[in-house]
């Protein structure tokens, strides 16, 4: 897979017949009046520009050539000046008026479209984001961040307005007014000009197909080139170790050369089209001049009957000279629309890709739960895997108990605790909090009453304080400091250049893993939740610091139900109860002392961590080996 398509979204709404229209209806309906004003004013705005050739023709005939009496459509004759100088001034004044009118109309049009376009795009973006962030966690497991970002960014950007409408209105405005003027002024001569239109249209339609293919080929070459570069930069140590620089330079050179050739091909096509288009447009002009000139000098050719004045010929020449622009733009409308259609499908696909975590209409509000937690025959498997990760897990925790969860990697420890936050719902069995199934509670209340510190300490770009108070409306400095103190973060935070106001960089890159974990802990404490879930929350911290943090955590969690997932058994040594998980099942539970005294997985793990490998039973070692083999196979 190339780098270019590494982030291509894989979700598309294929069952929506009119994706663009669906988006317009969903997010643009509120702003429809702006669009209507935009369309009407835009069409009107082309009037002044297209009236100018007609006025020029009139001026020519009446003022300069004396071909016909001075008259203007819709204007009573008695309002018009009689002297030639007066008539000339009148024409100049009309010109000026048309220019001013055009300016005013374009301003109104710009404003109306701006209001529609920006509001519409804003609503598509925020609406899509809002739906996306509420989708169930499984959706985010199945799709890369890049895929989702590409929809929220690239695809939403296609919707700055009604796709294709700008070009469409430009062409429509031209044909409405120029075509209208030509038909009204001299319909017979107009048919001569209309005859060349299909040629220009076919030519530009053909061009747009060919150029699109050329652009696809360029895109492909860019993708291959990027993939190669990305690959090589990430694997630079392998290239160096194998002294493969020359080999790689050759490969990059070939990929870059292919890109160059395809760009040149596209350039040739574009230049060719420009020549062809100019040629056809000039031919149209020549035809107008030749046929029109004959018509003026000799009289109507062939089946035509109406005479033609030199002024009208000038008017028609001015119109036919502009013909290439709008006709050439028409195939672009199809292109723009096709792109927008694909984007709309992905946006709707993202919105429909998964359902939000279901919440009952009569969800119970939850404030300060006691913290009695029961897992009752819980079975759960991720959608992407066949095997269940948790099988028939049952246990009961009394309010205020501290529970340690231990077991080999992949046993399902993290999964077990994320079910409590309803990141996922169990496939079988149920989880109860204070006697009610989790699904009975308001999701917001449930999650707010749990302080969760995940395995991967994630911080946002911003200051230390912003990260600690994330999600809280108000938090005073004293509380922030206290939480930091408990998490063992005060000393290092105070040593940062700006203390709590230090910017910690994207994802907190300026901090060490252990420092990030301590901030995440402090963030959870600050929320003062009734239940704490600490998933390897101190795994990146050194042993000594961990011991210190454990001591202060013990005070904070006093009276709160606390789940601590830990790899180091020393972390959970003092827990009221320890659940030992293996292959998705609770295989042992009890206090540390009880478990060490019994033969079993816990005692074996304890011996491993104490470095006492000699006392491990053979069966345990065989299982460890089997597990290692399985991991290698995966
Ligand atoms: P532990 O915390 O005990 O190491 P986990 O709960 O993280 O175990 O994982 C249990 C099993 O579920 C593992 O086999 C892991 O590969 C799988 N798993 C974990 N998270 C996901 C996920 N988001 N999607 C699919 N499989 C997952």
XYZ file of C-alpha atoms and ligand atoms in Angstrom:
661
model
C 0.000 0.000 0.000
C 1.428 3.388 -0.917
C 1.703 6.278 1.500
C -0.745 8.298 -0.550
C -3.566 5.881 -0.091
C -2.540 4.774 3.379
C -5.171 7.117 4.754
C -7.887 6.596 2.147
C -11.100 6.129 4.092
C -12.665 2.722 3.746
C -16.148 3.805 4.725
C -18.495 5.022 2.010
C -22.251 5.418 2.006
C -23.099 3.434 -1.118
C -26.786 3.244 -0.429
C -27.468 6.981 -0.652
C -28.738 7.951 -4.115
C -28.232 11.679 -3.822
C -25.349 12.177 -1.406
C -24.687 15.834 -2.279
C -28.359 16.692 -2.034
C -28.619 14.829 1.263
C -25.817 16.945 2.718
C -27.358 20.142 1.326
C -30.689 19.286 2.874
C -29.162 18.260 6.191
C -26.798 21.185 6.678
C -27.723 23.852 4.120
C -31.507 24.096 4.524
C -31.288 26.767 7.239
C -29.310 29.031 4.935
C -31.390 28.440 1.783
C -32.563 32.090 1.600
C -28.929 33.206 1.158
C -28.484 30.695 -1.662
C -31.663 31.886 -3.383
C -30.528 35.523 -3.154
C -27.089 34.397 -4.354
C -28.477 32.614 -7.425
C -30.854 35.431 -8.420
C -28.335 38.219 -7.878
C -25.553 36.266 -9.575
C -27.679 35.802 -12.691
C -28.644 39.498 -12.594
C -25.005 40.457 -12.083
C -24.105 39.100 -15.527
C -26.617 41.467 -17.131
C -24.525 44.682 -17.126
C -21.494 42.949 -18.645
C -23.525 41.334 -21.388
C -25.494 44.529 -22.119
C -22.289 46.324 -23.046
C -21.800 44.687 -26.512
C -25.429 45.552 -27.318
C -24.941 49.172 -26.284
C -21.711 49.369 -28.307
C -23.598 48.129 -31.373
C -26.311 50.698 -30.866
C -23.825 53.510 -30.418
C -22.012 52.447 -33.559
C -25.118 52.370 -35.736
C -26.873 55.424 -34.360
C -24.115 57.826 -33.466
C -21.239 56.965 -35.768
C -22.687 55.262 -38.860
C -26.128 56.885 -39.066
C -27.534 53.475 -39.985
C -30.641 53.844 -37.888
C -32.359 56.343 -35.575
C -31.038 56.516 -32.031
C -33.202 54.252 -29.875
C -32.727 52.036 -26.850
C -34.821 49.029 -25.860
C -37.376 49.800 -23.108
C -36.465 53.527 -23.078
C -39.129 55.945 -24.505
C -37.785 57.954 -27.485
C -38.784 61.306 -25.999
C -36.307 60.785 -23.144
C -33.425 60.433 -25.552
C -31.262 63.340 -26.739
C -31.536 64.378 -30.390
C -28.089 65.818 -31.110
C -25.261 63.432 -31.935
C -23.101 64.844 -29.140
C -25.976 64.416 -26.673
C -26.456 60.831 -27.860
C -22.785 60.093 -27.378
C -22.922 61.451 -23.813
C -26.031 59.376 -23.145
C -24.184 56.238 -24.277
C -21.198 57.056 -22.074
C -23.562 57.661 -19.118
C -25.290 54.300 -19.724
C -21.893 52.628 -19.815
C -20.932 54.173 -16.498
C -24.270 53.168 -15.002
C -23.798 49.568 -16.128
C -20.338 49.449 -14.584
C -21.650 50.765 -11.228
C -24.630 48.398 -11.320
C -22.322 45.496 -12.035
C -20.146 46.412 -9.023
C -23.127 46.648 -6.655
C -24.632 43.357 -7.839
C -21.323 41.531 -7.554
C -20.895 42.803 -4.004
C -24.362 41.599 -2.954
C -23.792 38.288 -4.723
C -20.442 37.781 -2.984
C -21.934 38.485 0.416
C -24.973 36.229 -0.066
C -22.829 33.323 -1.300
C -20.292 33.913 1.440
C -23.007 33.659 4.087
C -24.388 30.480 2.554
C -21.055 28.821 1.757
C -19.261 29.439 5.036
C -22.272 28.588 7.194
C -22.924 25.435 5.197
C -19.321 24.267 5.426
C -19.180 25.127 9.132
C -22.260 23.005 9.793
C -21.027 20.090 7.661
C -17.725 20.139 9.561
C -19.051 20.521 13.109
C -22.001 18.196 12.427
C -19.732 15.460 11.061
C -17.229 15.887 13.883
C -19.955 15.735 16.497
C -21.439 12.546 15.078
C -17.966 11.028 14.667
C -16.798 11.652 18.225
C -19.878 9.951 19.629
C -19.403 6.779 17.584
C -18.692 3.661 19.583
C -15.081 2.891 20.408
C -15.037 -0.115 18.073
C -15.218 2.268 15.112
C -11.983 3.954 16.176
C -10.316 0.558 16.587
C -11.205 -0.384 13.025
C -10.147 2.853 11.323
C -6.887 4.709 11.319
C -6.836 8.295 12.588
C -5.649 9.350 9.105
C -8.803 8.002 7.475
C -11.074 9.923 9.801
C -8.959 13.077 9.533
C -9.043 12.926 5.747
C -12.852 13.013 5.816
C -13.038 15.794 8.405
C -10.493 17.788 6.443
C -10.256 17.069 2.713
C -13.801 15.907 2.136
C -15.408 18.656 4.197
C -13.328 21.216 2.290
C -15.062 20.149 -0.940
C -18.215 21.657 0.512
C -17.406 25.311 0.604
C -20.643 25.971 -1.252
C -22.847 24.029 -3.627
C -20.443 21.932 -5.714
C -20.209 23.132 -9.306
C -22.626 25.993 -8.745
C -20.082 28.770 -9.392
C -19.130 27.476 -12.832
C -22.704 26.533 -13.633
C -24.020 30.012 -12.846
C -21.193 31.602 -14.826
C -22.134 29.604 -17.927
C -25.860 30.017 -17.273
C -25.477 33.787 -16.777
C -23.586 34.135 -20.039
C -26.063 32.155 -22.108
C -29.042 33.793 -20.449
C -27.967 37.348 -21.227
C -25.651 37.041 -24.238
C -27.931 34.415 -25.812
C -30.982 36.495 -24.913
C -29.542 39.694 -26.391
C -28.463 37.901 -29.561
C -31.896 36.324 -30.038
C -33.710 39.596 -29.402
C -31.387 41.709 -31.527
C -31.151 39.367 -34.530
C -32.293 35.778 -34.091
C -31.359 34.784 -37.642
C -27.709 35.758 -37.278
C -27.716 34.238 -33.756
C -28.270 30.765 -35.262
C -24.914 31.075 -37.090
C -23.111 31.534 -33.784
C -25.072 28.848 -31.973
C -23.955 26.408 -34.692
C -20.312 26.410 -33.500
C -21.170 25.835 -29.838
C -21.338 22.007 -30.018
C -17.815 21.872 -31.487
C -16.333 23.795 -28.536
C -18.374 21.764 -26.070
C -17.287 18.397 -27.489
C -13.681 19.540 -27.601
C -13.581 20.627 -23.957
C -15.508 17.548 -22.762
C -12.957 15.351 -24.507
C -10.139 17.356 -22.953
C -11.492 16.996 -19.443
C -11.572 13.200 -19.769
C -8.021 13.011 -21.096
C -6.585 15.453 -18.582
C -8.276 13.675 -15.703
C -6.615 10.431 -16.710
C -3.284 12.242 -16.884
C -3.860 13.677 -13.404
C -4.683 10.223 -12.037
C -1.394 8.957 -13.397
C 0.436 11.874 -11.774
C -1.257 11.154 -8.447
C -0.219 7.539 -8.657
C 3.375 8.538 -9.345
C 3.295 10.985 -6.407
C 1.969 8.191 -4.167
C 4.721 5.809 -5.209
C 7.392 8.448 -4.806
C 6.152 9.431 -1.327
C 5.893 5.831 -0.215
C 9.465 5.239 -1.288
C 10.760 8.358 0.464
C 8.824 7.655 3.641
C 9.968 4.064 3.666
C 13.579 5.039 3.202
C 13.594 7.745 5.855
C 12.008 5.423 8.426
C 14.328 2.593 7.487
C 17.451 4.735 7.235
C 19.364 2.611 9.736
C 18.792 -0.510 7.601
C 19.922 1.325 4.458
C 23.082 2.499 6.186
C 23.810 -0.851 7.806
C 23.546 -2.553 4.390
C 25.441 0.221 2.588
C 22.469 0.368 0.225
C 22.580 4.131 -0.398
C 23.330 3.826 -4.103
C 20.664 1.200 -4.649
C 18.081 3.389 -2.888
C 19.183 6.539 -4.727
C 18.562 4.683 -7.976
C 15.088 3.647 -6.873
C 14.198 7.187 -5.791
C 15.612 8.524 -9.064
C 13.390 6.122 -11.042
C 10.274 7.028 -9.057
C 10.976 10.728 -9.396
C 11.657 10.376 -13.126
C 8.297 8.636 -13.627
C 6.643 11.526 -11.844
C 8.452 14.014 -14.100
C 7.394 12.194 -17.274
C 3.745 12.085 -16.276
C 3.722 15.766 -15.425
C 5.222 16.528 -18.808
C 2.528 14.414 -20.511
C -0.181 16.362 -18.718
C 1.465 19.641 -19.684
C 1.507 18.623 -23.360
C -2.195 17.765 -23.206
C -3.005 21.096 -21.580
C -1.006 23.102 -24.128
C -2.580 21.107 -26.966
C -6.043 21.837 -25.651
C -5.338 25.517 -25.223
C -4.256 25.681 -28.874
C -7.268 23.711 -30.062
C -9.647 25.799 -28.006
C -8.124 29.057 -29.243
C -8.306 27.735 -32.787
C -11.987 26.818 -32.535
C -12.842 30.103 -30.807
C -10.993 32.059 -33.480
C -12.752 30.009 -36.153
C -16.073 30.977 -34.565
C -14.989 34.600 -34.660
C -13.879 34.271 -38.262
C -17.163 32.640 -39.203
C -19.086 35.456 -37.546
C -16.950 38.039 -39.328
C -17.093 36.314 -42.737
C -20.795 35.462 -42.764
C -21.699 38.720 -40.988
C -19.565 40.870 -43.297
C -21.164 39.267 -46.365
C -24.581 39.802 -44.752
C -23.872 43.523 -44.171
C -22.379 44.174 -47.613
C -24.356 41.878 -49.930
C -27.461 41.047 -47.940
C -28.865 38.017 -46.057
C -27.194 34.802 -47.300
C -29.127 31.636 -48.186
C -32.427 31.137 -46.429
C -32.020 34.241 -44.228
C -34.162 37.334 -44.806
C -33.438 40.039 -42.211
C -30.767 42.659 -43.040
C -27.795 43.138 -40.681
C -26.285 46.503 -39.648
C -22.534 47.055 -39.029
C -23.330 47.882 -35.360
C -25.076 44.542 -34.866
C -22.121 42.777 -36.483
C -19.858 44.484 -33.919
C -22.185 43.335 -31.096
C -22.158 39.742 -32.357
C -18.391 39.748 -32.811
C -18.014 40.813 -29.176
C -20.292 37.989 -28.017
C -18.717 35.290 -30.120
C -15.261 36.290 -28.921
C -16.318 35.413 -25.343
C -17.884 32.089 -26.235
C -14.837 29.903 -25.412
C -14.852 30.826 -21.700
C -18.221 29.547 -20.488
C -18.354 26.654 -22.958
C -14.905 25.481 -21.921
C -15.948 25.620 -18.268
C -18.965 23.326 -18.595
C -17.109 19.976 -18.388
C -15.482 21.274 -15.185
C -18.922 21.311 -13.564
C -19.220 17.560 -14.041
C -15.755 17.127 -12.606
C -16.419 19.275 -9.566
C -19.689 17.520 -8.978
C -18.180 14.042 -9.296
C -15.501 14.898 -6.719
C -18.083 16.372 -4.368
C -20.239 13.295 -4.764
C -17.387 11.029 -3.708
C -16.644 13.282 -0.729
C -20.305 13.415 0.280
C -20.418 9.618 0.198
C -17.449 9.426 2.557
C -18.876 12.069 4.905
C -22.209 10.249 5.067
C -20.306 6.968 5.319
C -18.431 8.234 8.364
C -21.655 9.416 9.931
C -23.333 6.071 9.336
C -20.289 3.843 9.862
C -21.221 2.882 13.386
C -23.840 3.770 15.877
C -23.167 5.900 18.892
C -23.070 4.018 22.198
C -26.784 3.476 22.822
C -28.345 5.409 25.659
C -31.847 4.757 26.940
C -34.422 7.473 26.648
C -35.174 7.027 30.363
C -31.490 6.935 31.399
C -30.961 7.343 35.152
C -28.912 10.300 36.347
C -25.900 9.193 38.385
C -24.293 11.321 41.053
C -21.739 10.102 43.534
C -22.408 6.358 43.225
C -21.542 4.189 46.239
C -19.343 2.107 43.985
C -20.660 -1.444 44.297
C -19.550 -3.128 41.075
C -20.727 -6.540 39.887
C -19.565 -8.363 36.779
C -22.026 -11.129 36.125
C -21.046 -13.735 33.522
C -19.477 -11.094 31.288
C -18.366 -12.271 27.872
C -16.876 -9.912 25.316
C -14.973 -10.025 22.019
C -13.706 -7.255 19.734
C -15.468 -7.090 16.397
C -12.229 -7.598 14.495
C -11.368 -10.849 16.277
C -13.161 -14.200 16.294
C -12.237 -15.303 19.792
C -13.780 -13.706 22.866
C -11.332 -11.680 24.960
C -13.341 -12.151 28.168
C -15.289 -15.326 28.948
C -17.835 -15.611 31.703
C -16.153 -13.147 34.044
C -17.946 -12.793 37.387
C -16.978 -10.977 40.577
C -18.417 -8.491 43.053
C -16.713 -5.498 44.532
C -17.990 -3.719 47.634
C -18.039 0.085 47.775
C -14.623 1.487 48.623
C -12.722 -1.721 47.898
C -9.374 -1.590 46.122
C -9.086 -4.247 43.444
C -5.883 -5.265 41.749
C -6.120 -6.907 38.345
C -3.131 -8.931 37.229
C -2.300 -11.573 34.676
C -0.131 -12.155 31.604
C -0.085 -9.702 28.700
C -3.153 -10.125 26.523
C -5.174 -11.778 29.293
C -7.869 -9.101 28.918
C -7.103 -6.814 31.885
C -7.487 -3.492 30.026
C -10.533 -4.762 28.219
C -12.130 -5.696 31.529
C -11.860 -2.162 32.904
C -12.822 -0.319 29.704
C -16.141 -2.176 29.775
C -16.862 -0.324 33.028
C -16.662 2.986 31.117
C -18.895 1.568 28.408
C -16.246 1.989 25.725
C -17.738 -1.313 24.668
C -20.795 -3.211 25.848
C -20.494 -6.892 26.814
C -21.762 -9.478 24.324
C -23.131 -11.580 27.156
C -23.807 -11.159 30.859
C -24.031 -7.803 32.531
C -22.122 -5.257 34.559
C -23.931 -3.544 37.401
C -23.082 -0.435 39.344
C -24.993 0.116 42.585
C -27.415 -2.591 41.526
C -28.323 -1.209 38.069
C -27.012 -2.365 34.712
C -24.524 0.208 33.336
C -26.779 0.617 30.306
C -29.457 2.119 32.548
C -27.357 5.200 33.365
C -26.732 8.391 31.451
C -23.410 7.785 29.658
C -22.138 11.231 30.558
C -22.889 10.760 34.264
C -21.406 7.270 34.289
C -18.139 8.381 32.715
C -17.935 11.494 34.868
C -18.146 9.406 38.015
C -15.156 7.298 36.965
C -11.583 8.605 36.979
C -9.777 6.678 34.241
C -6.045 6.688 33.648
C -5.254 4.631 30.583
C -2.158 2.720 29.691
C -1.113 5.311 27.115
C -0.812 8.630 28.920
C -2.346 11.064 26.451
C -1.990 14.806 26.920
C -3.164 17.584 24.636
C -0.953 20.361 23.301
C -1.340 23.214 25.785
C -0.207 24.074 29.281
C 0.132 21.750 32.250
C -2.783 23.501 33.937
C -5.050 23.200 30.870
C -4.328 19.496 30.771
C -5.012 18.959 34.447
C -8.299 20.876 34.442
C -9.457 19.314 31.154
C -13.217 18.789 31.214
C -13.744 20.794 34.413
C -15.604 24.084 34.362
C -13.789 25.467 37.374
C -10.829 24.289 39.379
C -8.939 26.501 41.786
C -5.173 26.560 42.016
C -5.171 24.895 45.420
C -7.025 21.850 44.093
C -4.718 21.651 41.064
C -1.657 21.677 43.314
C -3.132 19.110 45.658
C -3.907 16.708 42.799
C -0.396 17.172 41.412
C 1.038 16.489 44.855
C -0.829 13.189 45.190
C 0.344 12.115 41.736
C 3.931 12.949 42.653
C 4.064 15.629 39.975
C 4.637 18.813 41.994
C 8.426 18.789 41.994
C 8.922 18.327 38.287
C 6.075 20.685 37.328
C 7.474 23.426 39.524
C 10.867 22.936 37.909
C 9.426 23.458 34.412
C 10.266 26.913 32.935
C 6.775 28.319 33.502
C 5.521 25.905 36.145
C 1.869 25.067 35.611
C 1.759 27.442 32.618
C 4.451 25.586 30.670
C 3.458 24.519 27.170
C 4.052 20.783 26.996
C 4.040 20.398 23.197
C 2.044 18.177 20.880
C 0.826 15.152 22.920
C 3.124 16.307 25.702
C 6.305 15.370 23.797
C 8.408 17.649 25.950
C 7.790 15.432 28.980
C 9.060 11.950 29.769
C 6.676 8.993 29.790
C 6.677 8.888 33.587
C 5.963 12.629 33.835
C 3.072 12.306 31.418
C 1.646 9.454 33.466
C 1.818 11.508 36.645
C -0.069 14.373 34.974
C -2.729 11.938 33.771
C -3.063 10.638 37.332
C -3.361 14.178 38.684
C -6.006 14.941 36.062
C -8.056 11.965 37.229
C -7.706 12.906 40.929
C -8.728 16.494 40.265
C -12.076 15.296 38.963
C -12.697 13.745 42.373
C -14.514 10.709 40.952
C -16.300 8.076 43.057
C -14.592 5.240 41.203
C -10.980 5.117 40.042
C -9.688 2.983 37.187
C -5.906 2.958 36.925
C -4.665 0.905 33.982
C -0.903 0.510 34.351
C -0.999 4.124 35.510
C 2.481 4.062 36.975
C 4.167 1.613 34.596
C 6.536 4.236 33.115
C 7.581 5.515 36.528
C 10.699 4.118 38.213
C 10.274 1.808 41.209
C 11.167 4.367 43.861
C 8.845 7.065 42.546
C 6.121 4.484 42.129
C 6.420 3.509 45.782
C 6.018 7.168 46.761
C 3.033 7.667 44.461
C 1.432 4.446 45.732
C 1.585 5.795 49.266
C -0.226 9.011 48.422
C -2.671 7.242 46.092
C -3.634 4.993 48.994
C -4.860 8.074 50.894
C -6.752 9.496 47.934
C -8.517 6.292 46.986
C -9.593 5.658 50.556
C -13.346 5.198 50.400
C -13.496 5.033 46.579
C -13.872 1.824 44.638
C -10.577 1.493 42.803
C -9.458 -0.830 40.024
C -5.721 -1.041 39.491
C -4.448 -2.979 36.513
C -0.792 -3.735 37.033
C 1.996 -5.653 35.478
C 4.280 -5.249 38.494
C 2.649 -7.258 41.244
C 4.171 -5.003 43.897
C 1.813 -2.253 42.679
C -1.265 -4.170 43.832
C 0.231 -5.943 46.805
C -1.841 -3.967 49.276
C -5.131 -4.229 47.360
C -8.137 -5.528 49.297
C -8.604 -8.056 46.585
C -6.643 -9.234 43.585
C -8.254 -10.755 40.483
C -5.936 -12.976 38.482
C -6.881 -13.068 34.819
C -5.709 -15.664 32.335
C -6.984 -16.007 28.775
C -10.036 -13.906 29.512
C -11.072 -15.771 32.665
C -10.741 -14.957 36.335
C -8.652 -17.906 37.483
C -7.931 -16.797 41.057
C -8.991 -14.112 43.468
C -8.022 -13.139 46.989
C -5.571 -10.998 48.914
C -1.863 -11.031 48.105
C -1.063 -13.173 51.125
C -3.781 -15.692 50.314
C -2.716 -15.953 46.689
C 0.977 -16.328 47.411
C 0.182 -19.082 49.860
C -1.752 -21.021 47.211
C -0.199 -22.823 44.281
C -1.318 -21.197 41.088
C -0.723 -18.532 38.462
C -0.347 -15.688 40.967
C 2.278 -17.474 43.046
C 4.169 -18.327 39.853
C 4.048 -14.755 38.579
C 5.203 -13.576 41.989
C 8.166 -15.938 41.878
C 9.073 -14.739 38.358
C 9.088 -11.138 39.524
C 11.058 -12.013 42.605
C 13.625 -13.579 40.291
C 13.032 -17.022 41.794
C 12.767 -18.896 38.503
C 14.044 -22.157 39.981
C 10.889 -22.724 41.988
C 8.565 -22.430 38.956
C 6.679 -25.628 38.026
C 7.422 -27.091 34.563
C 3.800 -26.746 33.491
C 4.024 -22.977 34.000
C 7.231 -22.702 31.963
C 5.707 -24.734 29.138
C 2.729 -22.418 29.042
C 4.964 -19.343 28.937
C 6.810 -20.872 25.991
C 3.576 -21.681 24.186
C 2.389 -18.128 24.736
C 5.651 -16.700 23.391
C 5.316 -18.894 20.294
C 1.802 -17.611 19.744
C 2.908 -14.005 20.027
C 5.674 -14.690 17.491
C 3.192 -16.291 15.097
C 0.884 -13.267 15.375
P -4.094 -6.948 28.769
O -4.520 -5.616 29.270
O -4.315 -8.050 29.725
O -2.712 -6.985 28.202
P -5.982 -6.426 26.676
O -7.301 -6.284 27.312
O -5.261 -5.183 26.308
O -5.055 -7.344 27.571
O -6.119 -7.321 25.387
C -6.740 -8.574 25.380
C -6.794 -9.111 23.953
O -7.628 -8.276 23.174
C -5.451 -9.118 23.261
O -5.381 -10.321 22.506
C -5.471 -7.935 22.353
O -4.735 -8.171 21.185
C -6.953 -7.789 22.048
N -7.325 -6.380 21.866
C -7.109 -5.377 22.746
N -7.626 -4.214 22.294
C -8.194 -4.486 21.117
C -8.896 -3.700 20.162
N -9.123 -2.404 20.362
N -9.339 -4.306 19.042
C -9.114 -5.619 18.843
N -8.462 -6.419 19.695
C -8.001 -5.867 20.827
